[in-house]
mmCIF file of N, CA and C in Angstrom:
data_model
loop_
_atom_site.group_PDB
_atom_site.id
_atom_site.type_symbol
_atom_site.label_atom_id
_atom_site.label_comp_id
_atom_site.label_asym_id
_atom_site.label_seq_id
_atom_site.Cartn_x
_atom_site.Cartn_y
_atom_site.Cartn_z
ATOM 1 N N MET A 1385 0.818 -1.196 0.000
ATOM 2 C CA MET A 1385 0.000 0.000 0.000
ATOM 3 C C MET A 1385 0.864 1.263 0.000
ATOM 4 N N LEU A 1386 1.969 1.216 0.742
ATOM 5 C CA LEU A 1386 2.860 2.374 0.797
ATOM 6 C C LEU A 1386 3.452 2.691 -0.578
ATOM 7 N N GLU A 1387 3.767 1.650 -1.355
ATOM 8 C CA GLU A 1387 4.355 1.907 -2.679
ATOM 9 C C GLU A 1387 3.372 2.603 -3.608
ATOM 10 N N TYR A 1388 2.062 2.366 -3.438
ATOM 11 C CA TYR A 1388 1.063 3.048 -4.263
ATOM 12 C C TYR A 1388 0.948 4.524 -3.869
ATOM 13 N N ILE A 1389 1.080 4.797 -2.594
ATOM 14 C CA ILE A 1389 1.046 6.194 -2.143
ATOM 15 C C ILE A 1389 2.263 6.945 -2.670
ATOM 16 N N VAL A 1390 3.426 6.310 -2.598
ATOM 17 C CA VAL A 1390 4.647 6.929 -3.120
ATOM 18 C C VAL A 1390 4.539 7.102 -4.635
ATOM 19 N N ALA A 1391 3.984 6.101 -5.321
ATOM 20 C CA ALA A 1391 3.830 6.188 -6.779
ATOM 21 C C ALA A 1391 2.842 7.271 -7.175
ATOM 22 N N ALA A 1392 1.926 7.616 -6.287
ATOM 23 C CA ALA A 1392 0.958 8.666 -6.599
ATOM 24 C C ALA A 1392 1.500 10.055 -6.269
ATOM 25 N N LEU A 1393 2.292 10.175 -5.224
ATOM 26 C CA LEU A 1393 2.738 11.498 -4.784
ATOM 27 C C LEU A 1393 4.092 11.924 -5.344
ATOM 28 N N LEU A 1394 5.014 10.986 -5.514
ATOM 29 C CA LEU A 1394 6.368 11.342 -5.939
ATOM 30 C C LEU A 1394 6.418 11.978 -7.334
ATOM 31 N N PRO A 1395 5.817 11.381 -8.367
ATOM 32 C CA PRO A 1395 5.888 12.034 -9.688
ATOM 33 C C PRO A 1395 5.211 13.400 -9.707
ATOM 34 N N PHE A 1396 4.116 13.522 -8.999
ATOM 35 C CA PHE A 1396 3.413 14.804 -8.918
ATOM 36 C C PHE A 1396 4.310 15.851 -8.268
ATOM 37 N N GLY A 1397 4.926 15.494 -7.163
ATOM 38 C CA GLY A 1397 5.814 16.426 -6.472
ATOM 39 C C GLY A 1397 7.043 16.790 -7.292
ATOM 40 N N LEU A 1398 7.620 15.804 -7.976
ATOM 41 C CA LEU A 1398 8.786 16.084 -8.818
ATOM 42 C C LEU A 1398 8.426 17.024 -9.961
ATOM 43 N N GLN A 1399 7.275 16.798 -10.574
ATOM 44 C CA GLN A 1399 6.833 17.669 -11.662
ATOM 45 C C GLN A 1399 6.711 19.110 -11.188
ATOM 46 N N LEU A 1400 6.061 19.305 -10.040
ATOM 47 C CA LEU A 1400 5.863 20.664 -9.540
ATOM 48 C C LEU A 1400 7.192 21.305 -9.131
ATOM 49 N N LEU A 1401 8.054 20.532 -8.493
ATOM 50 C CA LEU A 1401 9.350 21.053 -8.077
ATOM 51 C C LEU A 1401 10.180 21.504 -9.274
ATOM 52 N N PHE A 1402 10.322 20.623 -10.248
ATOM 53 C CA PHE A 1402 11.148 20.966 -11.412
ATOM 54 C C PHE A 1402 10.520 22.080 -12.244
ATOM 55 N N ASN A 1403 9.208 22.138 -12.279
ATOM 56 C CA ASN A 1403 8.557 23.204 -13.039
ATOM 57 C C ASN A 1403 8.812 24.561 -12.393
ATOM 58 N N ARG A 1404 8.768 24.617 -11.071
ATOM 59 C CA ARG A 1404 9.016 25.881 -10.381
ATOM 60 C C ARG A 1404 10.475 26.318 -10.498
ATOM 61 N N VAL A 1405 11.386 25.367 -10.558
ATOM 62 C CA VAL A 1405 12.810 25.686 -10.577
ATOM 63 C C VAL A 1405 13.299 26.005 -11.990
ATOM 64 N N LEU A 1406 12.845 25.249 -12.984
ATOM 65 C CA LEU A 1406 13.418 25.351 -14.325
ATOM 66 C C LEU A 1406 12.691 26.314 -15.260
ATOM 67 N N PHE A 1407 11.439 26.658 -14.978
ATOM 68 C CA PHE A 1407 10.660 27.591 -15.794
ATOM 69 C C PHE A 1407 10.542 27.150 -17.255
ATOM 70 N N THR A 1408 10.384 25.864 -17.495
ATOM 71 C CA THR A 1408 10.173 25.354 -18.849
ATOM 72 C C THR A 1408 8.940 24.462 -18.852
ATOM 73 N N LYS A 1409 8.487 24.096 -20.060
ATOM 74 C CA LYS A 1409 7.293 23.258 -20.171
ATOM 75 C C LYS A 1409 7.601 21.772 -20.096
ATOM 76 N N TYR A 1410 8.514 21.311 -20.928
ATOM 77 C CA TYR A 1410 8.684 19.870 -21.125
ATOM 78 C C TYR A 1410 9.892 19.266 -20.417
ATOM 79 N N LEU A 1411 10.866 20.063 -20.040
ATOM 80 C CA LEU A 1411 12.042 19.536 -19.359
ATOM 81 C C LEU A 1411 11.696 18.874 -18.014
ATOM 82 N N PRO A 1412 10.791 19.442 -17.209
ATOM 83 C CA PRO A 1412 10.416 18.747 -15.967
ATOM 84 C C PRO A 1412 9.795 17.370 -16.220
ATOM 85 N N LEU A 1413 9.036 17.240 -17.288
ATOM 86 C CA LEU A 1413 8.443 15.949 -17.631
ATOM 87 C C LEU A 1413 9.543 14.941 -17.961
ATOM 88 N N GLY A 1414 10.516 15.347 -18.749
ATOM 89 C CA GLY A 1414 11.614 14.454 -19.113
ATOM 90 C C GLY A 1414 12.455 14.047 -17.917
ATOM 91 N N ILE A 1415 12.756 15.004 -17.046
ATOM 92 C CA ILE A 1415 13.555 14.692 -15.864
ATOM 93 C C ILE A 1415 12.793 13.742 -14.950
ATOM 94 N N THR A 1416 11.509 13.980 -14.762
ATOM 95 C CA THR A 1416 10.698 13.116 -13.902
ATOM 96 C C THR A 1416 10.625 11.704 -14.454
ATOM 97 N N VAL A 1417 10.432 11.559 -15.749
ATOM 98 C CA VAL A 1417 10.358 10.223 -16.355
ATOM 99 C C VAL A 1417 11.690 9.497 -16.217
ATOM 100 N N VAL A 1418 12.786 10.200 -16.434
ATOM 101 C CA VAL A 1418 14.106 9.566 -16.292
ATOM 102 C C VAL A 1418 14.340 9.121 -14.854
ATOM 103 N N ILE A 1419 13.983 9.950 -13.887
ATOM 104 C CA ILE A 1419 14.140 9.568 -12.478
ATOM 105 C C ILE A 1419 13.287 8.355 -12.149
ATOM 106 N N LEU A 1420 12.058 8.331 -12.634
ATOM 107 C CA LEU A 1420 11.170 7.204 -12.337
ATOM 108 C C LEU A 1420 11.646 5.915 -12.994
ATOM 109 N N ILE A 1421 12.144 6.004 -14.207
ATOM 110 C CA ILE A 1421 12.569 4.788 -14.913
ATOM 111 C C ILE A 1421 13.882 4.256 -14.354
ATOM 112 N N PHE A 1422 14.878 5.117 -14.246
ATOM 113 C CA PHE A 1422 16.199 4.644 -13.857
ATOM 114 C C PHE A 1422 16.416 4.664 -12.342
ATOM 115 N N GLY A 1423 15.931 5.692 -11.668
ATOM 116 C CA GLY A 1423 16.149 5.807 -10.236
ATOM 117 C C GLY A 1423 15.332 4.832 -9.418
ATOM 118 N N PHE A 1424 14.109 4.585 -9.853
ATOM 119 C CA PHE A 1424 13.213 3.707 -9.096
ATOM 120 C C PHE A 1424 12.897 2.423 -9.839
ATOM 121 N N ASP A 1425 13.644 2.135 -10.904
ATOM 122 C CA ASP A 1425 13.469 0.905 -11.680
ATOM 123 C C ASP A 1425 12.015 0.740 -12.104
ATOM 124 N N GLY A 1426 11.480 1.783 -12.716
ATOM 125 C CA GLY A 1426 10.066 1.846 -13.041
ATOM 126 C C GLY A 1426 9.581 0.813 -14.036
ATOM 127 N N LEU A 1427 10.440 0.354 -14.922
ATOM 128 C CA LEU A 1427 9.985 -0.610 -15.925
ATOM 129 C C LEU A 1427 9.826 -2.016 -15.349
ATOM 130 N N ASN A 1428 10.407 -2.279 -14.187
ATOM 131 C CA ASN A 1428 10.289 -3.595 -13.568
ATOM 132 C C ASN A 1428 9.282 -3.617 -12.421
ATOM 133 N N GLN A 1429 8.540 -2.535 -12.249
ATOM 134 C CA GLN A 1429 7.509 -2.480 -11.216
ATOM 135 C C GLN A 1429 6.231 -3.137 -11.735
ATOM 136 N N PRO A 1430 5.341 -3.564 -10.827
ATOM 137 C CA PRO A 1430 4.061 -4.155 -11.271
ATOM 138 C C PRO A 1430 3.253 -3.158 -12.099
ATOM 139 N N LEU A 1431 2.458 -3.673 -13.007
ATOM 140 C CA LEU A 1431 1.687 -2.833 -13.924
ATOM 141 C C LEU A 1431 0.751 -1.851 -13.214
ATOM 142 N N PRO A 1432 0.003 -2.245 -12.183
ATOM 143 C CA PRO A 1432 -0.854 -1.254 -11.513
ATOM 144 C C PRO A 1432 -0.057 -0.095 -10.911
ATOM 145 N N LEU A 1433 1.130 -0.382 -10.427
ATOM 146 C CA LEU A 1433 1.984 0.660 -9.874
ATOM 147 C C LEU A 1433 2.460 1.607 -10.975
ATOM 148 N N GLN A 1434 2.761 1.066 -12.132
ATOM 149 C CA GLN A 1434 3.166 1.896 -13.267
ATOM 150 C C GLN A 1434 2.025 2.789 -13.728
ATOM 151 N N VAL A 1435 0.814 2.265 -13.732
ATOM 152 C CA VAL A 1435 -0.351 3.045 -14.153
ATOM 153 C C VAL A 1435 -0.585 4.215 -13.198
ATOM 154 N N VAL A 1436 -0.473 3.952 -11.897
ATOM 155 C CA VAL A 1436 -0.636 5.016 -10.905
ATOM 156 C C VAL A 1436 0.421 6.092 -11.112
ATOM 157 N N ALA A 1437 1.654 5.705 -11.365
ATOM 158 C CA ALA A 1437 2.734 6.670 -11.578
ATOM 159 C C ALA A 1437 2.521 7.468 -12.862
ATOM 160 N N ILE A 1438 2.044 6.825 -13.907
ATOM 161 C CA ILE A 1438 1.786 7.529 -15.172
ATOM 162 C C ILE A 1438 0.678 8.552 -15.006
ATOM 163 N N ILE A 1439 -0.388 8.170 -14.328
ATOM 164 C CA ILE A 1439 -1.496 9.097 -14.097
ATOM 165 C C ILE A 1439 -1.036 10.274 -13.241
ATOM 166 N N SER A 1440 -0.263 9.992 -12.207
ATOM 167 C CA SER A 1440 0.252 11.051 -11.344
ATOM 168 C C SER A 1440 1.184 11.991 -12.107
ATOM 169 N N THR A 1441 2.011 11.435 -12.980
ATOM 170 C CA THR A 1441 2.903 12.259 -13.789
ATOM 171 C C THR A 1441 2.112 13.157 -14.733
ATOM 172 N N PHE A 1442 1.071 12.611 -15.341
ATOM 173 C CA PHE A 1442 0.246 13.392 -16.261
ATOM 174 C C PHE A 1442 -0.480 14.517 -15.530
ATOM 175 N N ILE A 1443 -1.017 14.233 -14.355
ATOM 176 C CA ILE A 1443 -1.692 15.272 -13.576
ATOM 177 C C ILE A 1443 -0.687 16.337 -13.150
ATOM 178 N N GLY A 1444 0.493 15.924 -12.728
ATOM 179 C CA GLY A 1444 1.540 16.879 -12.376
ATOM 180 C C GLY A 1444 1.952 17.735 -13.562
ATOM 181 N N PHE A 1445 1.983 17.132 -14.750
ATOM 182 C CA PHE A 1445 2.329 17.880 -15.956
ATOM 183 C C PHE A 1445 1.275 18.951 -16.247
ATOM 184 N N LEU A 1446 -0.002 18.597 -16.101
ATOM 185 C CA LEU A 1446 -1.070 19.567 -16.352
ATOM 186 C C LEU A 1446 -1.037 20.714 -15.340
ATOM 187 N N VAL A 1447 -0.833 20.386 -14.084
ATOM 188 C CA VAL A 1447 -0.731 21.429 -13.063
ATOM 189 C C VAL A 1447 0.522 22.274 -13.307
ATOM 190 N N GLY A 1448 1.605 21.637 -13.723
ATOM 191 C CA GLY A 1448 2.828 22.363 -14.037
ATOM 192 C C GLY A 1448 2.657 23.329 -15.199
ATOM 193 N N LEU A 1449 1.855 22.940 -16.194
ATOM 194 C CA LEU A 1449 1.579 23.860 -17.303
ATOM 195 C C LEU A 1449 0.808 25.086 -16.834
ATOM 196 N N LYS A 1450 -0.109 24.883 -15.904
ATOM 197 C CA LYS A 1450 -0.837 26.027 -15.352
ATOM 198 C C LYS A 1450 0.112 26.960 -14.612
ATOM 199 N N ILE A 1451 1.035 26.389 -13.841
ATOM 200 C CA ILE A 1451 2.022 27.196 -13.125
ATOM 201 C C ILE A 1451 2.918 27.925 -14.117
ATOM 202 N N TYR A 1452 3.341 27.228 -15.171
ATOM 203 C CA TYR A 1452 4.209 27.838 -16.185
ATOM 204 C C TYR A 1452 3.507 29.026 -16.848
ATOM 205 N N ASN A 1453 2.250 28.837 -17.228
ATOM 206 C CA ASN A 1453 1.513 29.922 -17.879
ATOM 207 C C ASN A 1453 1.295 31.100 -16.934
ATOM 208 N N LYS A 1454 1.078 30.825 -15.662
ATOM 209 C CA LYS A 1454 0.907 31.883 -14.686
ATOM 210 C C LYS A 1454 2.207 32.656 -14.496
ATOM 211 N N GLN A 1455 3.331 31.942 -14.430
ATOM 212 C CA GLN A 1455 4.623 32.610 -14.300
ATOM 213 C C GLN A 1455 4.967 33.405 -15.557
ATOM 214 N N LYS A 1456 4.592 32.873 -16.707
ATOM 215 C CA LYS A 1456 4.884 33.547 -17.979
ATOM 216 C C LYS A 1456 4.144 34.881 -18.058
ATOM 217 N N ARG A 1457 2.902 34.896 -17.574
ATOM 218 C CA ARG A 1457 2.131 36.151 -17.588
ATOM 219 C C ARG A 1457 2.716 37.180 -16.622
ATOM 220 N N LYS A 1458 3.265 36.722 -15.479
ATOM 221 C CA LYS A 1458 3.839 37.657 -14.520
ATOM 222 C C LYS A 1458 5.102 38.307 -15.060
ATOM 223 N N VAL A 1459 5.902 37.543 -15.791
ATOM 224 C CA VAL A 1459 7.171 38.058 -16.313
ATOM 225 C C VAL A 1459 6.942 39.008 -17.469
ATOM 226 N N SER A 1460 5.996 38.695 -18.335
ATOM 227 C CA SER A 1460 5.770 39.518 -19.541
ATOM 228 C C SER A 1460 5.135 40.842 -19.228
#
């Protein structure tokens, strides 16, 4: 059960963190995917765990785009 909670929160948190730090659209997504695949051996995890991580990453990406657009309007 703990691994599902981590799989749901970690990609979301990484997306938001990297989006706030890097101020780009797609680089946080790439960094998060690389960390999940290589750092946490994501391709060898059970399929339901991978699905939870993918959904969490996608939601984090959408929220990150909102943050990016909000920051872009403040700077311009």
